[in-house]
PDB file of C-alpha atoms and ligand atoms in Angstrom:
ATOM      1  CA  MET A   1       8.963  -7.846  13.324  1.00  0.00           C
ATOM      2  CA  ARG A   2       6.490 -10.556  14.871  1.00  0.00           C
ATOM      3  CA  VAL A   3       3.511 -10.692  12.673  1.00  0.00           C
ATOM      4  CA  ALA A   4       0.382 -12.472  14.201  1.00  0.00           C
ATOM      5  CA  VAL A   5      -2.723 -13.244  12.539  1.00  0.00           C
ATOM      6  CA  TYR A   6      -5.855 -13.215  13.951  1.00  0.00           C
ATOM      7  CA  PRO A   7      -8.351 -15.213  11.909  1.00  0.00           C
ATOM      8  CA  GLY A   8     -12.301 -15.280  12.461  1.00  0.00           C
ATOM      9  CA  SER A   9     -15.586 -15.018  10.637  1.00  0.00           C
ATOM     10  CA  PHE A  10     -16.180 -11.748  11.890  1.00  0.00           C
ATOM     11  CA  ASP A  11     -19.855 -11.708  10.509  1.00  0.00           C
ATOM     12  CA  PRO A  12     -19.800  -9.105  12.209  1.00  0.00           C
ATOM     13  CA  PHE A  13     -16.807  -7.924  13.830  1.00  0.00           C
ATOM     14  CA  THR A  14     -17.732  -7.246  18.076  1.00  0.00           C
ATOM     15  CA  ASN A  15     -16.136  -5.134  20.860  1.00  0.00           C
ATOM     16  CA  GLY A  16     -15.064  -8.424  22.171  1.00  0.00           C
ATOM     17  CA  HIS A  17     -12.990  -8.782  18.894  1.00  0.00           C
ATOM     18  CA  LEU A  18     -11.704  -5.168  19.385  1.00  0.00           C
ATOM     19  CA  ASP A  19     -10.560  -5.915  22.519  1.00  0.00           C
ATOM     20  CA  ILE A  20      -8.266  -9.051  21.706  1.00  0.00           C
ATOM     21  CA  LEU A  21      -7.780  -6.848  18.511  1.00  0.00           C
ATOM     22  CA  LYS A  22      -6.539  -3.825  20.760  1.00  0.00           C
ATOM     23  CA  ARG A  23      -4.297  -6.105  23.711  1.00  0.00           C
ATOM     24  CA  ALA A  24      -3.201  -8.052  20.273  1.00  0.00           C
ATOM     25  CA  ALA A  25      -1.843  -4.812  18.600  1.00  0.00           C
ATOM     26  CA  GLY A  26       0.277  -3.834  21.627  1.00  0.00           C
ATOM     27  CA  ILE A  27       1.933  -7.169  21.589  1.00  0.00           C
ATOM     28  CA  PHE A  28       2.973  -8.298  18.209  1.00  0.00           C
ATOM     29  CA  ASP A  29       4.690  -5.707  16.041  1.00  0.00           C
ATOM     30  CA  HIS A  30       1.414  -6.327  12.917  1.00  0.00           C
ATOM     31  CA  ILE A  31      -1.796  -8.074  13.172  1.00  0.00           C
ATOM     32  CA  ILE A  32      -3.424  -9.091  10.319  1.00  0.00           C
ATOM     33  CA  ILE A  33      -7.372  -9.589  10.376  1.00  0.00           C
ATOM     34  CA  GLY A  34      -7.838 -12.881   8.722  1.00  0.00           C
ATOM     35  CA  VAL A  35     -11.559 -13.432   7.522  1.00  0.00           C
ATOM     36  CA  LEU A  36     -12.455 -16.218   6.333  1.00  0.00           C
ATOM     37  CA  VAL A  37     -14.167 -16.360   3.253  1.00  0.00           C
ATOM     38  CA  ASN A  38     -16.133 -20.071   4.098  1.00  0.00           C
ATOM     39  CA  PRO A  39     -19.075 -20.495   1.263  1.00  0.00           C
ATOM     40  CA  ALA A  40     -20.149 -23.426   3.020  1.00  0.00           C
ATOM     41  CA  LYS A  41     -22.062 -21.132   6.090  1.00  0.00           C
ATOM     42  CA  SER A  42     -24.127 -18.471   5.217  1.00  0.00           C
ATOM     43  CA  CYS A  43     -23.017 -15.424   6.629  1.00  0.00           C
ATOM     44  CA  LEU A  44     -24.800 -12.006   7.323  1.00  0.00           C
ATOM     45  CA  PHE A  45     -22.192 -10.055   5.377  1.00  0.00           C
ATOM     46  CA  SER A  46     -19.805 -10.634   2.526  1.00  0.00           C
ATOM     47  CA  PRO A  47     -16.225 -11.184   3.222  1.00  0.00           C
ATOM     48  CA  GLU A  48     -15.424  -7.785   1.426  1.00  0.00           C
ATOM     49  CA  GLU A  49     -18.014  -6.034   3.356  1.00  0.00           C
ATOM     50  CA  ARG A  50     -16.835  -7.471   6.827  1.00  0.00           C
ATOM     51  CA  VAL A  51     -12.758  -6.928   5.415  1.00  0.00           C
ATOM     52  CA  GLU A  52     -14.184  -2.918   4.752  1.00  0.00           C
ATOM     53  CA  MET A  53     -16.169  -2.561   7.826  1.00  0.00           C
ATOM     54  CA  ILE A  54     -13.164  -3.826  10.123  1.00  0.00           C
ATOM     55  CA  SER A  55     -10.927  -1.735   7.809  1.00  0.00           C
ATOM     56  CA  GLU A  56     -12.751   1.100   9.427  1.00  0.00           C
ATOM     57  CA  VAL A  57     -12.741   0.277  12.900  1.00  0.00           C
ATOM     58  CA  ILE A  58      -9.435  -0.505  13.033  1.00  0.00           C
ATOM     59  CA  LYS A  59      -8.433   3.426  11.263  1.00  0.00           C
ATOM     60  CA  PRO A  60      -6.431   4.359  13.955  1.00  0.00           C
ATOM     61  CA  PHE A  61      -4.125   1.529  14.599  1.00  0.00           C
ATOM     62  CA  GLU A  62      -0.768   1.749  12.639  1.00  0.00           C
ATOM     63  CA  ASN A  63       0.247  -1.435  12.817  1.00  0.00           C
ATOM     64  CA  VAL A  64      -3.309  -3.878  12.329  1.00  0.00           C
ATOM     65  CA  ARG A  65      -4.547  -4.229   8.788  1.00  0.00           C
ATOM     66  CA  ALA A  66      -7.475  -6.364   7.316  1.00  0.00           C
ATOM     67  CA  ILE A  67      -8.023  -8.890   4.428  1.00  0.00           C
ATOM     68  CA  HIS A  68      -9.805 -11.839   3.569  1.00  0.00           C
ATOM     69  CA  PHE A  69      -8.606 -15.414   2.995  1.00  0.00           C
ATOM     70  CA  ASN A  70      -9.788 -18.847   1.603  1.00  0.00           C
ATOM     71  CA  GLY A  71      -8.047 -21.869   2.314  1.00  0.00           C
ATOM     72  CA  LEU A  72      -5.892 -23.415   5.557  1.00  0.00           C
ATOM     73  CA  LEU A  73      -5.279 -20.356   8.486  1.00  0.00           C
ATOM     74  CA  VAL A  74      -2.015 -22.144   8.309  1.00  0.00           C
ATOM     75  CA  ASP A  75      -0.951 -21.868   4.853  1.00  0.00           C
ATOM     76  CA  PHE A  76      -2.675 -17.763   5.495  1.00  0.00           C
ATOM     77  CA  CYS A  77      -0.066 -17.263   7.734  1.00  0.00           C
ATOM     78  CA  GLN A  78       3.369 -18.469   5.991  1.00  0.00           C
ATOM     79  CA  LYS A  79       1.743 -16.477   2.964  1.00  0.00           C
ATOM     80  CA  VAL A  80       1.934 -13.176   5.096  1.00  0.00           C
ATOM     81  CA  GLY A  81       4.892 -14.215   7.059  1.00  0.00           C
ATOM     82  CA  ALA A  82       3.105 -14.578  10.582  1.00  0.00           C
ATOM     83  CA  CYS A  83       4.440 -16.539  13.883  1.00  0.00           C
ATOM     84  CA  ALA A  84       1.515 -16.848  15.403  1.00  0.00           C
ATOM     85  CA  ILE A  85      -2.173 -16.974  15.130  1.00  0.00           C
ATOM     86  CA  ILE A  86      -4.250 -14.784  18.251  1.00  0.00           C
ATOM     87  CA  ARG A  87      -7.623 -16.602  19.470  1.00  0.00           C
ATOM     88  CA  GLY A  88      -9.191 -15.056  22.257  1.00  0.00           C
ATOM     89  CA  LEU A  89     -11.227 -17.314  24.603  1.00  0.00           C
ATOM     90  CA  ARG A  90     -14.414 -16.320  26.618  1.00  0.00           C
ATOM     91  CA  ALA A  91     -15.715 -19.197  28.720  1.00  0.00           C
ATOM     92  CA  VAL A  92     -14.809 -22.607  29.046  1.00  0.00           C
ATOM     93  CA  SER A  93     -17.343 -23.648  26.312  1.00  0.00           C
ATOM     94  CA  ASP A  94     -14.699 -21.974  24.145  1.00  0.00           C
ATOM     95  CA  TYR A  95     -11.745 -24.573  25.141  1.00  0.00           C
ATOM     96  CA  GLU A  96     -13.159 -27.493  22.848  1.00  0.00           C
ATOM     97  CA  TYR A  97     -13.283 -25.968  19.785  1.00  0.00           C
ATOM     98  CA  GLU A  98     -10.360 -24.216  20.320  1.00  0.00           C
ATOM     99  CA  MET A  99      -8.085 -26.605  21.759  1.00  0.00           C
ATOM    100  CA  GLN A 100      -9.123 -28.637  18.689  1.00  0.00           C
ATOM    101  CA  MET A 101      -8.155 -26.325  16.303  1.00  0.00           C
ATOM    102  CA  PHE A 102      -4.713 -25.384  17.989  1.00  0.00           C
ATOM    103  CA  SER A 103      -4.102 -29.019  17.513  1.00  0.00           C
ATOM    104  CA  VAL A 104      -5.414 -29.446  13.943  1.00  0.00           C
ATOM    105  CA  ASN A 105      -2.727 -26.028  12.952  1.00  0.00           C
ATOM    106  CA  ASN A 106      -0.403 -27.655  15.536  1.00  0.00           C
ATOM    107  CA  ARG A 107       0.391 -30.726  13.215  1.00  0.00           C
ATOM    108  CA  LEU A 108      -0.283 -28.872   9.664  1.00  0.00           C
ATOM    109  CA  SER A 109       2.557 -26.155  10.842  1.00  0.00           C
ATOM    110  CA  SER A 110       4.506 -26.630  14.033  1.00  0.00           C
ATOM    111  CA  GLU A 111       6.044 -23.041  12.941  1.00  0.00           C
ATOM    112  CA  VAL A 112       3.132 -21.100  13.893  1.00  0.00           C
ATOM    113  CA  GLU A 113       2.253 -20.648  17.339  1.00  0.00           C
ATOM    114  CA  THR A 114      -2.000 -20.461  18.765  1.00  0.00           C
ATOM    115  CA  VAL A 115      -1.251 -17.587  21.740  1.00  0.00           C
ATOM    116  CA  PHE A 116      -4.443 -17.186  23.619  1.00  0.00           C
ATOM    117  CA  LEU A 117      -6.098 -14.191  25.447  1.00  0.00           C
ATOM    118  CA  MET A 118      -8.641 -13.939  27.565  1.00  0.00           C
ATOM    119  CA  SER A 119     -12.085 -12.263  26.951  1.00  0.00           C
ATOM    120  CA  SER A 120     -12.438  -8.930  28.802  1.00  0.00           C
ATOM    121  CA  PRO A 121     -15.366 -10.201  31.337  1.00  0.00           C
ATOM    122  CA  LYS A 122     -17.470  -7.735  30.306  1.00  0.00           C
ATOM    123  CA  PHE A 123     -17.515  -9.523  26.597  1.00  0.00           C
ATOM    124  CA  SER A 124     -17.306 -12.307  27.876  1.00  0.00           C
ATOM    125  CA  PHE A 125     -21.147 -13.349  27.073  1.00  0.00           C
ATOM    126  CA  LEU A 126     -20.557 -11.666  23.650  1.00  0.00           C
ATOM    127  CA  SER A 127     -20.304 -13.202  20.145  1.00  0.00           C
ATOM    128  CA  SER A 128     -21.508 -12.171  16.532  1.00  0.00           C
ATOM    129  CA  SER A 129     -24.335 -14.720  16.815  1.00  0.00           C
ATOM    130  CA  ILE A 130     -25.825 -12.853  19.593  1.00  0.00           C
ATOM    131  CA  ALA A 131     -25.462  -9.312  18.593  1.00  0.00           C
ATOM    132  CA  LYS A 132     -27.052 -10.267  15.377  1.00  0.00           C
ATOM    133  CA  GLU A 133     -29.568 -12.060  17.173  1.00  0.00           C
ATOM    134  CA  VAL A 134     -30.740  -8.865  18.883  1.00  0.00           C
ATOM    135  CA  ALA A 135     -30.208  -6.593  15.511  1.00  0.00           C
ATOM    136  CA  ARG A 136     -32.321  -8.970  13.911  1.00  0.00           C
ATOM    137  CA  TYR A 137     -35.207  -8.654  16.520  1.00  0.00           C
ATOM    138  CA  GLY A 138     -34.451  -4.629  16.763  1.00  0.00           C
ATOM    139  CA  GLY A 139     -32.960  -4.759  19.853  1.00  0.00           C
ATOM    140  CA  ASP A 140     -30.034  -2.005  20.963  1.00  0.00           C
ATOM    141  CA  VAL A 141     -26.488  -3.373  19.957  1.00  0.00           C
ATOM    142  CA  THR A 142     -24.779  -0.578  21.436  1.00  0.00           C
ATOM    143  CA  GLY A 143     -21.661  -1.324  23.518  1.00  0.00           C
ATOM    144  CA  LEU A 144     -21.698  -4.862  21.758  1.00  0.00           C
ATOM    145  CA  VAL A 145     -19.847  -3.758  17.518  1.00  0.00           C
ATOM    146  CA  PRO A 146     -18.424  -0.408  16.452  1.00  0.00           C
ATOM    147  CA  GLU A 147     -20.484   2.257  15.312  1.00  0.00           C
ATOM    148  CA  ASN A 148     -20.423   1.677  12.172  1.00  0.00           C
ATOM    149  CA  ILE A 149     -21.425  -2.053  12.242  1.00  0.00           C
ATOM    150  CA  GLN A 150     -24.527  -1.267  14.081  1.00  0.00           C
ATOM    151  CA  SER A 151     -25.620   1.301  11.142  1.00  0.00           C
ATOM    152  CA  ALA A 152     -24.488  -1.509   8.593  1.00  0.00           C
ATOM    153  CA  MET A 153     -26.336  -4.187  10.728  1.00  0.00           C
ATOM    154  CA  LEU A 154     -29.214  -2.187  10.819  1.00  0.00           C
ATOM    155  CA  ALA A 155     -29.181  -1.273   7.175  1.00  0.00           C
ATOM    156  CA  LYS A 156     -28.739  -5.142   5.948  1.00  0.00           C
ATOM    157  CA  PHE A 157     -31.539  -6.233   8.330  1.00  0.00           C
ATOM    158  CA  ALA A 158     -33.963  -3.561   6.886  1.00  0.00           C
ATOM    159  CA  ASP A 159     -33.535  -5.014   3.884  1.00  0.00           C
ATOM    160  CA  ILE A 160     -34.379  -8.707   4.854  1.00  0.00           C
TER     161      ILE A 160
HETATM  162  O1  LIG B   1     -14.719 -16.835  14.326  1.00  0.00           O
HETATM  163  P1  LIG B   1     -14.466 -18.512  14.151  1.00  0.00           P
HETATM  164  O2  LIG B   1     -15.927 -18.562  12.568  1.00  0.00           O
HETATM  165  O3  LIG B   1     -14.578 -19.546  15.165  1.00  0.00           O
HETATM  166  O4  LIG B   1     -13.068 -18.378  13.168  1.00  0.00           O
HETATM  167  C1  LIG B   1     -12.859 -19.995  12.407  1.00  0.00           C
HETATM  168  C2  LIG B   1     -11.743 -20.160  11.712  1.00  0.00           C
HETATM  169  C3  LIG B   1     -11.535 -18.990  10.643  1.00  0.00           C
HETATM  170  C4  LIG B   1     -10.600 -19.429  12.874  1.00  0.00           C
HETATM  171  C5  LIG B   1     -11.495 -21.245  11.453  1.00  0.00           C
HETATM  172  O5  LIG B   1     -12.503 -21.433  10.950  1.00  0.00           O
HETATM  173  C6  LIG B   1     -10.548 -21.803  10.349  1.00  0.00           C
HETATM  174  O6  LIG B   1      -9.403 -21.276  10.486  1.00  0.00           O
HETATM  175  N1  LIG B   1     -10.602 -22.099   9.101  1.00  0.00           N
HETATM  176  C7  LIG B   1      -9.215 -22.312   7.850  1.00  0.00           C
HETATM  177  C8  LIG B   1      -9.828 -23.500   7.360  1.00  0.00           C
HETATM  178  C9  LIG B   1      -9.122 -24.481   8.118  1.00  0.00           C
HETATM  179  O7  LIG B   1      -7.665 -23.624   8.410  1.00  0.00           O
HETATM  180  N2  LIG B   1      -9.011 -25.336   8.357  1.00  0.00           N
HETATM  181  C10 LIG B   1      -8.215 -26.151   9.616  1.00  0.00           C
HETATM  182  C11 LIG B   1      -8.441 -25.602  11.486  1.00  0.00           C
HETATM  183  S1  LIG B   1      -9.741 -26.024  12.171  1.00  0.00           S
END
């Protein structure tokens, strides 16, 4: 069975992430969405909230589940038996960061392959930060994030 990890901060999970996930789920037998717990980064949603929201979105996919992790990504991959890391690439500007991450991960473990999927052009502008920026100032995020995440963002920003 070929298991892949789709890692990220997912603060929050966007429709761009969903597009990459759907395509990866068609290639691998099982996908584990790894939500990074990063105490150094201030996130809008807690890791538990992010996992819960993503779990709602991925209900239709039998071969996908979401869990949070901390520490090194390659260690997480080993723990869950993944042979690959999935990353989405939007534009050339993503390349340098992704190249750096690939190089570090490859140095730490040559057993895990990184598989890059190009974003669909309709999501190439989209990031979690852009979605948060729009929602923070009351803009409409329909089409940018799944419905349950839209309401969660509205609720979060209403509280702030
Ligand atoms: O969506 P992001 O924030 O670009 O995802 C980054 C992520 C979570 C993939 C990366 O920060 C990560 O893997 N962190 C875990 C720590 C680690 O393994 N670092 C070495 C590779 S940079």
